[in-house]
């Protein structure tokens, strides 16, 4: 006879992203991170802030995996979270029941979490807005879930099509959510700084010179690679 799995399999000790490192991304956008990661790293575009006025967060990923219509692993991750953690839950993109509501969000806020990211649904929108913690999900439904397990906490997951490990950096804003593998963080931060400088220079020049085209596209339009028909 096959034995029943444990209700939860948990890894609770891992290195978090240092606060000084997170501070280096102050003012950066998820788009800057994606550009620094060669156009990749963003979770499924359906995962958005449930409250656009509370859409900004950055912190260390504390991943968990729970089955559809089950939030036992999410509750465990919240109970074990440290200040600055971002709970990232793989919930099979299930859209019939919610696995996070205002009570879970309040507990996460009390634990000092920077945000909650659910590859599934949330509920209690009025309550979530009152709590004020950045919560991202695939949508809102009043339907509730169970707490039955089995689930994983602190182990690698795939959420929104992105593989996430404990201690990776996770950032969210109005565009969505992006994750940076811990081992790539130094390079990505350096590239983000260069990208932001270049973007600021382009925006400054575009505003001052009233440009409608810039750089590569101007060269293309003036080249023999374009055929005008009028």
Coordinates of C-alpha atoms in Angstrom, one line a residue:
X1 CA 0.0 0.0 0.0
X2 CA 1.3 3.5 -0.9
X3 CA 1.7 5.7 2.1
X4 CA -0.1 9.0 2.3
X5 CA 2.2 11.9 1.7
X6 CA 2.9 14.4 4.5
X7 CA 0.5 17.3 4.7
X8 CA 3.3 19.7 4.2
X9 CA 7.0 19.4 3.1
X10 CA 8.8 22.5 4.3
X11 CA 12.2 24.2 3.9
X12 CA 12.1 27.2 6.1
X13 CA 15.8 28.2 6.3
X14 CA 17.4 29.9 3.3
X15 CA 19.3 33.1 2.5
X16 CA 17.2 36.2 1.8
X17 CA 18.2 39.0 -0.5
X18 CA 20.0 41.6 1.6
X19 CA 18.1 44.8 2.3
X20 CA 21.0 46.8 0.7
X21 CA 20.6 44.9 -2.5
X22 CA 16.9 45.5 -2.6
X23 CA 17.5 49.2 -2.0
X24 CA 19.6 49.4 -5.2
X25 CA 16.4 48.7 -7.1
X26 CA 14.5 51.7 -5.6
X27 CA 12.5 53.3 -8.4
X28 CA 13.1 50.5 -10.9
X29 CA 10.2 49.0 -12.8
X30 CA 9.5 45.4 -13.7
X31 CA 10.2 46.4 -17.3
X32 CA 13.7 47.4 -16.4
X33 CA 14.2 44.0 -14.8
X34 CA 12.9 42.2 -17.8
X35 CA 15.1 44.2 -20.2
X36 CA 18.1 43.3 -18.0
X37 CA 17.1 39.6 -18.2
X38 CA 17.1 39.7 -22.0
X39 CA 13.3 40.0 -22.4
X40 CA 12.3 37.2 -20.0
X41 CA 11.5 36.7 -16.3
X42 CA 7.9 38.0 -16.1
X43 CA 5.1 35.8 -14.8
X44 CA 1.9 35.2 -16.9
X45 CA 0.4 38.6 -17.7
X46 CA -2.9 37.5 -16.2
X47 CA -1.4 37.8 -12.8
X48 CA -2.0 41.4 -11.8
X49 CA -2.4 43.6 -8.6
X50 CA -5.9 43.2 -7.2
X51 CA -5.6 46.8 -6.1
X52 CA -3.7 49.0 -8.6
X53 CA -3.1 51.5 -5.8
X54 CA -1.1 48.8 -3.9
X55 CA 0.9 47.3 -6.8
X56 CA 4.5 48.0 -5.8
X57 CA 6.6 45.5 -3.9
X58 CA 10.1 44.0 -4.0
X59 CA 11.5 41.3 -1.7
X60 CA 12.8 37.7 -1.3
X61 CA 10.7 34.9 -2.7
X62 CA 9.2 32.5 -0.2
X63 CA 7.6 30.0 -2.6
X64 CA 4.9 27.4 -1.9
X65 CA 2.9 25.0 -3.9
X66 CA -0.6 24.0 -3.1
X67 CA -3.2 22.1 -5.1
X68 CA -6.2 23.7 -6.8
X69 CA -8.8 24.9 -4.2
X70 CA -6.4 24.4 -1.3
X71 CA -4.4 27.0 0.7
X72 CA -2.8 25.0 3.5
X73 CA 0.7 25.6 2.1
X74 CA 0.0 29.3 1.8
X75 CA -1.1 29.5 5.4
X76 CA 2.1 27.7 6.5
X77 CA 4.3 30.0 4.4
X78 CA 2.7 33.0 6.0
X79 CA 3.2 31.6 9.5
X80 CA 6.9 30.9 8.8
X81 CA 7.6 34.1 6.8
X82 CA 10.2 36.7 7.7
X83 CA 10.1 40.4 7.2
X84 CA 10.5 41.4 3.6
X85 CA 9.4 38.0 2.2
X86 CA 7.1 37.7 -0.8
X87 CA 4.8 34.7 -0.6
X88 CA 4.6 33.2 -4.1
X89 CA 2.1 30.5 -4.4
X90 CA 1.8 28.0 -7.3
X91 CA -1.9 27.1 -7.4
X92 CA -2.2 25.4 -10.8
X93 CA -3.7 28.6 -12.2
X94 CA -7.0 27.3 -10.9
X95 CA -9.8 29.8 -11.4
X96 CA -12.9 28.3 -9.7
X97 CA -12.0 29.0 -6.1
X98 CA -9.9 31.6 -4.3
X99 CA -6.9 30.5 -2.2
X100 CA -6.2 34.0 -0.6
X101 CA -8.5 36.5 1.0
X102 CA -8.3 39.4 3.4
X103 CA -7.5 37.3 6.5
X104 CA -4.5 35.7 4.8
X105 CA -3.4 39.1 3.6
X106 CA -3.7 40.5 7.1
X107 CA -1.7 37.7 8.6
X108 CA 1.0 38.2 5.9
X109 CA 1.1 41.9 6.6
X110 CA 1.5 41.2 10.3
X111 CA 4.4 38.9 9.5
X112 CA 6.1 41.8 7.6
X113 CA 5.7 40.3 4.2
X114 CA 6.3 42.6 1.3
X115 CA 3.6 41.1 -0.9
X116 CA 1.5 38.0 -1.9
X117 CA 1.6 36.6 -5.4
X118 CA -1.0 33.9 -6.2
X119 CA -0.9 31.9 -9.5
X120 CA -4.7 31.4 -8.8
X121 CA -7.6 33.5 -7.5
X122 CA -8.1 35.8 -4.6
X123 CA -11.3 36.9 -2.8
X124 CA -12.6 39.6 -0.4
X125 CA -11.6 42.6 -2.6
X126 CA -13.0 45.2 -0.2
X127 CA -11.1 43.6 2.7
X128 CA -7.9 43.3 0.6
X129 CA -8.0 47.0 -0.2
X130 CA -8.4 47.8 3.5
X131 CA -5.5 45.6 4.5
X132 CA -3.2 47.5 2.1
X133 CA -0.7 44.7 1.4
X134 CA 0.2 44.3 -2.3
X135 CA -1.6 41.1 -3.5
X136 CA -1.4 39.8 -7.0
X137 CA -3.6 37.1 -8.5
X138 CA -5.3 35.9 -11.7
X139 CA -8.6 37.4 -10.6
X140 CA -11.3 37.6 -8.0
X141 CA -14.0 35.1 -7.1
X142 CA -16.0 34.7 -3.9
X143 CA -15.7 30.9 -4.0
X144 CA -13.7 29.5 -1.1
X145 CA -11.2 26.7 -0.8
X146 CA -10.2 24.0 1.7
X147 CA -7.1 23.5 3.8
X148 CA -6.2 19.8 3.2
X149 CA -2.7 19.5 1.6
X150 CA -0.4 18.1 0.6
X151 CA 1.7 21.1 -0.2
X152 CA 5.3 22.3 -0.5
X153 CA 6.8 25.3 1.3
X154 CA 10.2 26.8 0.6
X155 CA 11.0 24.5 -2.3
X156 CA 11.3 25.4 -6.0
X157 CA 8.0 26.0 -7.8
X158 CA 6.8 27.1 -11.2
X159 CA 4.2 29.9 -10.9
X160 CA 2.9 31.9 -13.8
X161 CA 5.3 30.0 -16.1
X162 CA 8.4 31.1 -14.2
X163 CA 10.6 28.8 -12.0
X164 CA 11.1 30.4 -8.6
X165 CA 13.4 29.3 -5.8
X166 CA 13.5 30.4 -2.2
X167 CA 15.6 33.6 -1.9
X168 CA 15.2 34.7 -5.5
X169 CA 14.2 38.4 -5.9
X170 CA 10.6 39.1 -6.8
X171 CA 9.3 42.5 -7.9
X172 CA 5.7 43.6 -8.7
X173 CA 4.2 46.8 -10.1
X174 CA 1.2 47.8 -12.3
X175 CA 2.7 45.9 -15.2
X176 CA 2.9 42.5 -13.4
X177 CA 5.4 40.4 -11.5
X178 CA 9.0 39.5 -12.4
X179 CA 11.4 37.1 -10.7
X180 CA 15.2 37.3 -10.7
X181 CA 17.3 34.1 -9.9
X182 CA 19.5 34.8 -6.9
X183 CA 22.6 33.8 -8.9
X184 CA 21.9 36.4 -11.5
X185 CA 21.1 39.3 -9.2
X186 CA 24.4 41.2 -9.2
X187 CA 24.5 41.2 -13.0
X188 CA 20.9 42.1 -13.4
X189 CA 21.2 45.0 -10.9
X190 CA 24.2 46.4 -12.8
X191 CA 22.3 46.1 -16.1
X192 CA 19.2 47.7 -14.6
X193 CA 21.2 50.8 -13.6
X194 CA 22.7 51.1 -17.1
X195 CA 19.2 50.6 -18.7
X196 CA 17.6 53.3 -16.4
X197 CA 20.4 55.8 -17.3
X198 CA 20.0 55.2 -21.0
X199 CA 16.2 55.3 -20.8
X200 CA 16.3 58.6 -18.9
X201 CA 18.6 60.1 -21.5
X202 CA 16.3 59.0 -24.3
X203 CA 13.3 60.5 -22.6
X204 CA 15.1 63.7 -21.9
X205 CA 16.2 64.1 -25.5
X206 CA 12.8 63.1 -26.8
X207 CA 11.2 65.8 -24.7
X208 CA 13.7 68.5 -25.5
X209 CA 13.9 67.8 -29.2
X210 CA 10.3 66.9 -29.8
X211 CA 11.4 63.6 -31.4
X212 CA 9.0 61.2 -33.1
X213 CA 11.7 58.6 -34.0
X214 CA 14.9 57.7 -32.3
X215 CA 18.0 55.6 -32.9
X216 CA 17.5 52.3 -34.8
X217 CA 14.1 53.1 -36.3
X218 CA 15.4 56.3 -37.9
X219 CA 18.2 54.4 -39.6
X220 CA 15.8 51.8 -40.8
X221 CA 13.4 54.3 -42.3
X222 CA 16.2 56.0 -44.2
X223 CA 17.8 52.8 -45.5
X224 CA 17.3 50.7 -48.7
X225 CA 15.6 48.0 -46.6
X226 CA 12.3 49.9 -46.7
X227 CA 10.2 50.3 -49.8
X228 CA 7.8 53.3 -49.8
X229 CA 4.8 52.9 -52.0
X230 CA 3.6 56.5 -52.1

